[in-house]
Amino acid sequence: MFAWLEKNPFFFAVCVFIVIAYAGIVEILPDFANRARPLEGTKPYTVLELAGKNIYMQNGCNTCHSQMIRPFKAETDRYGMYSLSGEFAYDRPHLWGSKRTGPDLMRVGNYRTTDWHENHMLNPASVVPGSIMPAYPFLFKKNADIETAYAEALTVKKVFNTPYDEKDMPALGTLEQTNANVKAEAAAIVENMKDEQVKSAFEKGEIRQIVALIAYLNSLK
């Protein structure tokens, strides 16, 4: 039988196709739908975290830092559990990346703290000797764009049915109601920061970009 197939390349190719197709049907399709769904415990970004994600993208952080841990021991030893597709269900856009000038940040919220990020963004070399990452002092002076993040959250809620009203998620009400939720979330971050200008601005009702960025980085777990 096998000798006959080897002498007939067309039929050999057909048999190979059938075997691969069968394997795909048996192994891939049954679990495909489940893998495309959010993992249990996966939640959409809050409005403050969305504002931080926008700052992250605006400053090109994703060009040096990927957010996709491959299933290799060298990666899981360094960065933690490898990435699963359901973890990205609420990411728009995805920030997987393929270049790592700096470390992968998929689970940075598990091992870095607010004060670490504060020091790192102000002076990277002070916490990572030899770092080539530039400093971002302007993040401590500019305000985060909460209104745009709020509009983005409303859009994904309406268009993609993103579950912003489920348990443990701040409901998206009016902008005023959302601002109250954002302020409460930001307060927990500002409390753990040392920068007096950021604290003073927050007391005046202003949320600096560094606060939103840290909220986003802390959410990556």
GROMACS .gro file of C-alpha atoms in nm:
model
  221
    1MET     CA    1   0.000   0.000   0.000
    2PHE     CA    2   0.267   0.249   0.107
    3ALA     CA    3   0.491   0.149  -0.182
    4TRP     CA    4   0.204   0.216  -0.422
    5LEU     CA    5   0.145   0.562  -0.268
    6GLU     CA    6   0.512   0.647  -0.299
    7LYS     CA    7   0.491   0.575  -0.672
    8ASN     CA    8   0.181   0.791  -0.716
    9PRO     CA    9   0.258   1.142  -0.586
   10PHE     CA   10  -0.090   1.276  -0.661
   11PHE     CA   11  -0.266   1.017  -0.446
   12PHE     CA   12   0.008   1.048  -0.184
   13ALA     CA   13  -0.060   1.422  -0.163
   14VAL     CA   14  -0.435   1.356  -0.135
   15CYS     CA   15  -0.380   1.112   0.152
   16VAL     CA   16  -0.153   1.358   0.334
   17PHE     CA   17  -0.417   1.629   0.294
   18ILE     CA   18  -0.690   1.401   0.433
   19VAL     CA   19  -0.478   1.305   0.735
   20ILE     CA   20  -0.393   1.669   0.814
   21ALA     CA   21  -0.753   1.779   0.763
   22TYR     CA   22  -0.879   1.504   0.994
   23ALA     CA   23  -0.626   1.602   1.259
   24GLY     CA   24  -0.738   1.965   1.231
   25ILE     CA   25  -1.104   1.872   1.272
   26VAL     CA   26  -1.037   1.647   1.571
   27GLU     CA   27  -0.780   1.860   1.753
   28ILE     CA   28  -0.842   2.223   1.656
   29LEU     CA   29  -1.206   2.288   1.579
   30PRO     CA   30  -1.366   2.155   1.901
   31ASP     CA   31  -1.163   2.394   2.114
   32PHE     CA   32  -1.142   2.684   1.871
   33ALA     CA   33  -1.452   2.866   1.995
   34ASN     CA   34  -1.350   2.832   2.359
   35ARG     CA   35  -1.006   2.975   2.296
   36ALA     CA   36  -1.158   3.282   2.130
   37ARG     CA   37  -1.367   3.365   2.437
   38PRO     CA   38  -1.246   3.566   2.737
   39LEU     CA   39  -1.083   3.357   3.006
   40GLU     CA   40  -1.262   3.340   3.337
   41GLY     CA   41  -1.162   3.642   3.540
   42THR     CA   42  -1.059   3.846   3.236
   43LYS     CA   43  -1.209   4.194   3.260
   44PRO     CA   44  -1.220   4.495   3.024
   45TYR     CA   45  -0.988   4.785   3.096
   46THR     CA   46  -1.127   5.055   3.322
   47VAL     CA   47  -1.146   5.406   3.178
   48LEU     CA   48  -0.830   5.506   3.365
   49GLU     CA   49  -0.648   5.199   3.234
   50LEU     CA   50  -0.767   5.275   2.880
   51ALA     CA   51  -0.629   5.627   2.915
   52GLY     CA   52  -0.301   5.471   3.027
   53LYS     CA   53  -0.299   5.230   2.734
   54ASN     CA   54  -0.342   5.522   2.495
   55ILE     CA   55  -0.044   5.696   2.655
   56TYR     CA   56   0.153   5.372   2.624
   57MET     CA   57   0.081   5.358   2.249
   58GLN     CA   58   0.130   5.730   2.188
   59ASN     CA   59   0.481   5.710   2.328
   60GLY     CA   60   0.568   5.400   2.125
   61CYS     CA   61   0.623   5.173   2.426
   62ASN     CA   62   0.492   4.879   2.221
   63THR     CA   63   0.775   4.921   1.968
   64CYS     CA   64   1.028   4.807   2.229
   65HIS     CA   65   0.813   4.592   2.458
   66SER     CA   66   0.605   4.299   2.336
   67GLN     CA   67   0.301   4.167   2.523
   68MET     CA   68   0.304   3.804   2.419
   69ILE     CA   69   0.490   3.540   2.617
   70ARG     CA   70   0.572   3.239   2.403
   71PRO     CA   71   0.532   2.884   2.541
   72PHE     CA   72   0.906   2.825   2.585
   73LYS     CA   73   1.077   2.754   2.916
   74ALA     CA   74   1.323   3.040   2.871
   75GLU     CA   75   1.030   3.280   2.843
   76THR     CA   76   0.806   3.140   3.115
   77ASP     CA   77   1.100   3.127   3.359
   78ARG     CA   78   1.158   3.498   3.303
   79TYR     CA   79   0.813   3.641   3.238
   80GLY     CA   80   0.566   3.395   3.389
   81MET     CA   81   0.285   3.188   3.239
   82TYR     CA   82   0.273   3.196   2.859
   83SER     CA   83   0.002   3.404   2.695
   84LEU     CA   84  -0.341   3.259   2.618
   85SER     CA   85  -0.564   3.391   2.341
   86GLY     CA   86  -0.861   3.447   2.573
   87GLU     CA   87  -0.656   3.697   2.774
   88PHE     CA   88  -0.663   3.939   2.480
   89ALA     CA   89  -1.039   3.930   2.426
   90TYR     CA   90  -1.084   4.295   2.526
   91ASP     CA   91  -0.765   4.431   2.366
   92ARG     CA   92  -0.830   4.670   2.077
   93PRO     CA   93  -0.575   4.688   1.929
   94HIS     CA   94  -0.362   4.395   2.039
   95LEU     CA   95  -0.010   4.491   2.141
   96TRP     CA   96   0.158   4.154   2.092
   97GLY     CA   97   0.470   4.279   1.916
   98SER     CA   98   0.765   4.087   1.781
   99LYS     CA   99   1.060   4.305   1.887
  100ARG     CA  100   1.202   4.313   2.237
  101THR     CA  101   1.446   4.593   2.294
  102GLY     CA  102   1.310   4.576   2.648
  103PRO     CA  103   1.143   4.290   2.837
  104ASP     CA  104   0.796   4.156   2.762
  105LEU     CA  105   0.534   4.333   2.973
  106MET     CA  106   0.243   4.089   2.947
  107ARG     CA  107   0.254   4.015   3.323
  108VAL     CA  108   0.445   4.314   3.452
  109GLY     CA  109   0.165   4.387   3.700
  110ASN     CA  110   0.258   4.071   3.889
  111TYR     CA  111   0.611   4.176   3.980
  112ARG     CA  112   0.643   4.556   3.952
  113THR     CA  113   0.486   4.809   4.186
  114THR     CA  114   0.356   5.164   4.153
  115ASP     CA  115   0.664   5.319   4.312
  116TRP     CA  116   0.891   5.111   4.087
  117HIS     CA  117   0.715   5.240   3.775
  118GLU     CA  118   0.729   5.595   3.909
  119ASN     CA  119   1.106   5.580   3.954
  120HIS     CA  120   1.158   5.391   3.629
  121MET     CA  121   0.965   5.636   3.411
  122LEU     CA  122   1.141   5.934   3.570
  123ASN     CA  123   1.491   5.785   3.551
  124PRO     CA  124   1.516   5.431   3.405
  125ALA     CA  125   1.885   5.388   3.486
  126SER     CA  126   1.816   5.448   3.857
  127VAL     CA  127   1.634   5.116   3.885
  128VAL     CA  128   1.779   4.928   3.586
  129PRO     CA  129   2.154   5.004   3.564
  130GLY     CA  130   2.269   5.037   3.204
  131SER     CA  131   1.914   5.084   3.072
  132ILE     CA  132   1.892   5.252   2.729
  133MET     CA  133   1.528   5.347   2.781
  134PRO     CA  134   1.468   5.724   2.771
  135ALA     CA  135   1.318   5.910   3.066
  136TYR     CA  136   0.961   6.040   3.047
  137PRO     CA  137   0.948   6.338   3.287
  138PHE     CA  138   0.668   6.505   3.087
  139LEU     CA  139   0.430   6.230   3.199
  140PHE     CA  140   0.445   6.387   3.544
  141LYS     CA  141   0.334   6.726   3.406
  142LYS     CA  142   0.067   6.647   3.146
  143ASN     CA  143  -0.288   6.546   3.227
  144ALA     CA  144  -0.439   6.218   3.108
  145ASP     CA  145  -0.716   6.236   2.848
  146ILE     CA  146  -1.000   6.078   3.041
  147GLU     CA  147  -1.276   6.200   2.808
  148THR     CA  148  -1.130   6.020   2.505
  149ALA     CA  149  -1.086   5.701   2.708
  150TYR     CA  150  -1.447   5.732   2.826
  151ALA     CA  151  -1.566   5.767   2.465
  152GLU     CA  152  -1.360   5.462   2.368
  153ALA     CA  153  -1.511   5.256   2.650
  154LEU     CA  154  -1.863   5.356   2.544
  155THR     CA  155  -1.785   5.261   2.185
  156VAL     CA  156  -1.655   4.912   2.261
  157LYS     CA  157  -1.945   4.859   2.501
  158LYS     CA  158  -2.204   4.938   2.235
  159VAL     CA  159  -2.030   4.791   1.929
  160PHE     CA  160  -1.866   4.482   2.080
  161ASN     CA  161  -2.090   4.429   2.385
  162THR     CA  162  -1.792   4.467   2.615
  163PRO     CA  163  -1.927   4.383   2.963
  164TYR     CA  164  -1.870   4.708   3.148
  165ASP     CA  165  -2.173   4.660   3.372
  166GLU     CA  166  -2.083   4.321   3.511
  167LYS     CA  167  -1.985   4.254   3.871
  168ASP     CA  168  -1.653   4.405   3.987
  169MET     CA  169  -1.646   4.649   3.694
  170PRO     CA  170  -1.724   5.020   3.738
  171ALA     CA  171  -2.046   5.081   3.542
  172LEU     CA  172  -2.027   5.328   3.256
  173GLY     CA  173  -2.278   5.595   3.344
  174THR     CA  174  -2.248   5.962   3.259
  175LEU     CA  175  -1.907   6.123   3.221
  176GLU     CA  176  -1.949   6.280   3.564
  177GLN     CA  177  -2.022   5.941   3.723
  178THR     CA  178  -1.728   5.784   3.540
  179ASN     CA  179  -1.498   6.065   3.650
  180ALA     CA  180  -1.584   5.981   4.010
  181ASN     CA  181  -1.486   5.617   3.950
  182VAL     CA  182  -1.165   5.725   3.776
  183LYS     CA  183  -1.076   5.955   4.063
  184ALA     CA  184  -1.126   5.680   4.319
  185GLU     CA  185  -0.907   5.442   4.115
  186ALA     CA  186  -0.640   5.707   4.065
  187ALA     CA  187  -0.638   5.793   4.438
  188ALA     CA  188  -0.509   5.445   4.525
  189ILE     CA  189  -0.220   5.492   4.283
  190VAL     CA  190  -0.134   5.848   4.382
  191GLU     CA  191  -0.126   5.741   4.747
  192ASN     CA  192   0.166   5.508   4.667
  193MET     CA  193   0.360   5.770   4.471
  194LYS     CA  194   0.623   6.010   4.603
  195ASP     CA  195   0.610   6.291   4.346
  196GLU     CA  196   0.464   6.595   4.522
  197GLN     CA  197   0.362   6.765   4.197
  198VAL     CA  198   0.150   6.466   4.101
  199LYS     CA  199  -0.008   6.461   4.447
  200SER     CA  200  -0.073   6.834   4.440
  201ALA     CA  201  -0.229   6.815   4.094
  202PHE     CA  202  -0.454   6.531   4.205
  203GLU     CA  203  -0.578   6.736   4.500
  204LYS     CA  204  -0.680   7.000   4.246
  205GLY     CA  205  -0.876   6.740   4.047
  206GLU     CA  206  -0.609   6.671   3.781
  207ILE     CA  207  -0.486   6.325   3.690
  208ARG     CA  208  -0.138   6.320   3.543
  209GLN     CA  209  -0.047   6.089   3.257
  210ILE     CA  210   0.194   5.893   3.476
  211VAL     CA  211  -0.097   5.789   3.701
  212ALA     CA  212  -0.300   5.653   3.407
  213LEU     CA  213   0.005   5.477   3.263
  214ILE     CA  214   0.080   5.308   3.594
  215ALA     CA  215  -0.285   5.200   3.620
  216TYR     CA  216  -0.250   5.033   3.281
  217LEU     CA  217   0.082   4.865   3.362
  218ASN     CA  218  -0.053   4.740   3.694
  219SER     CA  219  -0.345   4.579   3.510
  220LEU     CA  220  -0.115   4.360   3.297
  221LYS     CA  221  -0.125   4.030   3.487
   0.00000   0.00000   0.00000
